[in-house]
């Protein structure tokens, strides 16, 4: 007797008519035409059941602050950082928590059940750290929230950041962050990468640095990060976020860099929605896209993921906690249009970021946590194309969010009265 059973599910790997039996918050059985009684049953009706979406790169201390204290009119990364600097002294503990909780409600409704958020530690009060640690406790029943100690204004450039970062880690922040391209010199940036990786090694923590988020083809902190990962034996525990300079690097140089990244076991994150609007701002025409070389990194076997980065904050006015929107943008920017590449784009918002977060028990296999999403789509490609409705979001074997199927009522002579966009496909 299962607590919950899903029938007639299609899985991301293409298996169809699958039954998923759930007991005590874990997947107890997974097979075609699964027999057995259950306390509750859900007929997936052939639609896609996926592990939950994972956002491996977000800034929850800034989310939903759009317009505070002013709008970013230029759209530049550096104006966003200036606005955030103006807002920081005005932040209150309660307001940061309220905004983050509102965001997490939306995330849960979108099947986004694991998030790595950077939290700015360049603040003597460490207000964001305290607030997001509280949010992490509150949302723990439904969202795995991982915090990164992020020195937004520079580990060496901001006075006191070295101490503040250590204090944040002492308070329970999970991951070591950094921003080498924002340090005063390339040498300082490289030194920060070395110091931050050493902290990760000493404390046994994961490392995730904002790295080379610039159009400068000579910004090459990823090379240092790769070197330090190898030197300190941190393979599988270090991530380079953004890496937008890679777009502009010399092709020969990249042909050396990517195999070294693969060899070191370093992971890479692209944030396509924000970097397609923030990068290339100093170009006239042609304008560079400013996203890292995502498909090429995948070809080298580098663990890759798409992150959302921002939603309604000083850097980005849009977004809706929808990782399918992020996958859709990433697919377009990176021209990942083959069938395999589109499936890789889906993996880049599910299994890829789950690996980067080192999530325990993630996936659709017997023994995994019973966390999953029923989508109004036939397969991962359709899910991305339609930015599919999350019909049901399941956490630890319980339905925690439901959304009515997207349908349209038609009043057309001789045509069906109801249109389900997920059932409109290629026809002979
Ligand atoms: Fe970021």
Tab-separated table of C-alpha atoms in Angstrom, residues 160-303:
chain	number	residue	atom	x	y	z
A	160	UNK	CA	36.272	44.229	6.146
A	161	UNK	CA	34.932	41.693	3.625
A	162	UNK	CA	37.607	39.123	4.542
A	163	UNK	CA	36.349	39.073	8.138
A	164	UNK	CA	32.680	39.372	7.200
A	165	UNK	CA	32.874	36.385	4.871
A	166	UNK	CA	34.340	34.229	7.615
A	167	UNK	CA	31.694	35.439	10.059
A	168	UNK	CA	28.955	34.537	7.584
A	169	UNK	CA	30.386	31.039	7.198
A	170	UNK	CA	30.594	30.714	10.987
A	171	UNK	CA	26.886	31.618	11.146
A	172	UNK	CA	26.019	28.675	8.936
A	173	UNK	CA	26.237	29.876	5.337
A	174	UNK	CA	26.884	26.805	3.197
A	175	UNK	CA	29.077	27.873	0.269
A	176	UNK	CA	32.094	30.168	-0.293
A	177	UNK	CA	31.461	32.922	-2.866
A	178	UNK	CA	33.524	35.609	-4.559
A	179	UNK	CA	33.694	38.105	-7.415
A	180	UNK	CA	37.284	38.233	-8.731
A	181	UNK	CA	36.509	40.423	-11.773
A	182	UNK	CA	35.275	43.185	-9.434
A	183	UNK	CA	38.494	43.353	-7.423
A	184	UNK	CA	40.750	46.354	-8.085
A	185	UNK	CA	43.262	44.493	-10.255
A	186	UNK	CA	43.548	41.209	-12.095
A	187	UNK	CA	46.202	40.253	-9.539
A	188	UNK	CA	43.830	40.950	-6.637
A	189	UNK	CA	41.140	38.951	-8.424
A	190	UNK	CA	43.464	35.977	-8.825
A	191	UNK	CA	44.571	36.288	-5.186
A	192	UNK	CA	40.914	36.295	-4.088
A	193	UNK	CA	40.245	33.102	-6.050
A	194	UNK	CA	43.196	31.428	-4.343
A	195	UNK	CA	42.184	32.592	-0.848
A	196	UNK	CA	38.513	31.656	-1.290
A	197	UNK	CA	39.321	28.178	-2.617
A	198	UNK	CA	41.647	27.654	0.345
A	199	UNK	CA	38.795	28.604	2.704
A	200	UNK	CA	36.579	26.082	0.926
A	201	UNK	CA	39.249	23.397	1.292
A	202	UNK	CA	39.932	24.167	4.966
A	203	UNK	CA	36.279	24.278	5.935
A	204	UNK	CA	35.187	21.416	3.702
A	205	UNK	CA	32.692	23.648	1.890
A	206	UNK	CA	31.557	24.027	-1.700
A	207	UNK	CA	32.832	27.045	-3.660
A	208	UNK	CA	30.836	29.063	-6.208
A	209	UNK	CA	32.391	32.257	-7.539
A	210	UNK	CA	30.872	34.926	-9.760
A	211	UNK	CA	33.659	34.696	-12.295
A	212	UNK	CA	34.486	36.818	-15.339
A	213	UNK	CA	31.035	38.416	-15.605
A	214	UNK	CA	32.396	40.851	-18.150
A	215	UNK	CA	32.863	41.211	-21.905
A	216	UNK	CA	36.631	41.532	-21.443
A	217	UNK	CA	38.201	38.646	-23.409
A	218	UNK	CA	41.245	38.857	-21.134
A	219	UNK	CA	39.286	38.377	-17.909
A	220	UNK	CA	40.509	34.889	-17.150
A	221	UNK	CA	39.788	34.180	-13.521
A	222	UNK	CA	38.209	30.912	-14.620
A	223	UNK	CA	41.739	29.784	-15.437
A	224	UNK	CA	42.838	30.525	-11.859
A	225	UNK	CA	39.700	28.928	-10.437
A	226	UNK	CA	40.368	25.815	-12.515
A	227	UNK	CA	43.996	25.747	-11.361
A	228	UNK	CA	43.081	26.124	-7.682
A	229	UNK	CA	40.387	23.450	-7.978
A	230	UNK	CA	43.006	21.064	-9.302
A	231	UNK	CA	45.720	22.122	-6.837
A	232	UNK	CA	43.488	21.727	-3.784
A	233	UNK	CA	41.741	18.570	-4.963
A	234	UNK	CA	38.335	20.277	-4.968
A	235	UNK	CA	36.973	18.540	-8.081
A	236	UNK	CA	33.176	18.204	-7.938
A	237	UNK	CA	32.917	20.954	-5.325
A	238	UNK	CA	33.705	24.150	-7.261
A	239	UNK	CA	31.538	26.137	-9.660
A	240	UNK	CA	32.254	29.095	-11.918
A	241	UNK	CA	29.155	31.251	-12.277
A	242	UNK	CA	28.436	33.476	-15.300
A	243	UNK	CA	31.820	33.100	-17.110
A	244	UNK	CA	30.572	35.545	-19.732
A	245	UNK	CA	34.059	36.616	-20.822
A	246	UNK	CA	34.349	33.127	-22.314
A	247	UNK	CA	32.043	34.386	-25.085
A	248	UNK	CA	34.694	36.875	-26.172
A	249	UNK	CA	37.850	34.835	-25.555
A	250	UNK	CA	40.193	33.801	-28.316
A	251	UNK	CA	39.170	30.421	-29.745
A	252	UNK	CA	42.633	28.935	-29.358
A	253	UNK	CA	42.720	29.909	-25.702
A	254	UNK	CA	39.304	28.315	-25.116
A	255	UNK	CA	40.472	25.118	-26.794
A	256	UNK	CA	43.028	24.837	-23.995
A	257	UNK	CA	40.770	26.066	-21.189
A	258	UNK	CA	37.764	23.755	-21.561
A	259	UNK	CA	39.675	20.448	-21.318
A	260	UNK	CA	41.453	21.820	-18.251
A	261	UNK	CA	38.089	22.638	-16.674
A	262	UNK	CA	36.857	19.119	-17.424
A	263	UNK	CA	40.041	17.625	-15.980
A	264	UNK	CA	39.736	19.678	-12.786
A	265	UNK	CA	36.089	18.675	-12.300
A	266	UNK	CA	34.840	22.251	-12.137
A	267	UNK	CA	31.182	23.036	-12.909
A	268	UNK	CA	29.834	25.997	-14.874
A	269	UNK	CA	26.665	28.044	-14.633
A	270	UNK	CA	25.183	30.330	-17.275
A	271	UNK	CA	22.488	32.855	-16.417
A	272	UNK	CA	21.024	33.470	-19.864
A	273	UNK	CA	18.098	35.762	-19.051
A	274	UNK	CA	20.186	38.368	-17.311
A	275	UNK	CA	23.397	38.082	-19.296
A	276	UNK	CA	21.652	38.437	-22.644
A	277	UNK	CA	20.464	41.872	-21.504
A	278	UNK	CA	23.474	42.960	-19.431
A	279	UNK	CA	26.410	41.914	-21.607
A	280	UNK	CA	27.425	43.588	-24.836
A	281	UNK	CA	26.267	46.973	-23.527
A	282	UNK	CA	29.463	48.671	-24.619
A	283	UNK	CA	29.160	47.247	-28.123
A	284	UNK	CA	27.573	49.114	-30.997
A	285	UNK	CA	26.916	46.480	-33.691
A	286	UNK	CA	27.355	43.596	-33.854
A	287	UNK	CA	26.438	43.131	-30.183
A	288	UNK	CA	27.921	40.139	-28.426
A	289	UNK	CA	25.556	37.765	-26.673
A	290	UNK	CA	27.743	37.496	-23.600
A	291	UNK	CA	26.824	33.976	-22.579
A	292	UNK	CA	29.509	31.403	-21.839
A	293	UNK	CA	30.208	28.569	-24.293
A	294	UNK	CA	27.569	26.310	-22.854
A	295	UNK	CA	27.168	23.562	-25.500
A	296	UNK	CA	30.925	23.379	-25.986
A	297	UNK	CA	31.425	22.862	-22.237
A	298	UNK	CA	28.787	20.112	-22.292
A	299	UNK	CA	30.716	18.412	-25.081
A	300	UNK	CA	33.756	18.279	-22.813
A	301	UNK	CA	31.677	16.608	-20.108
A	302	UNK	CA	31.699	19.649	-17.821
A	303	UNK	CA	28.726	19.723	-15.437
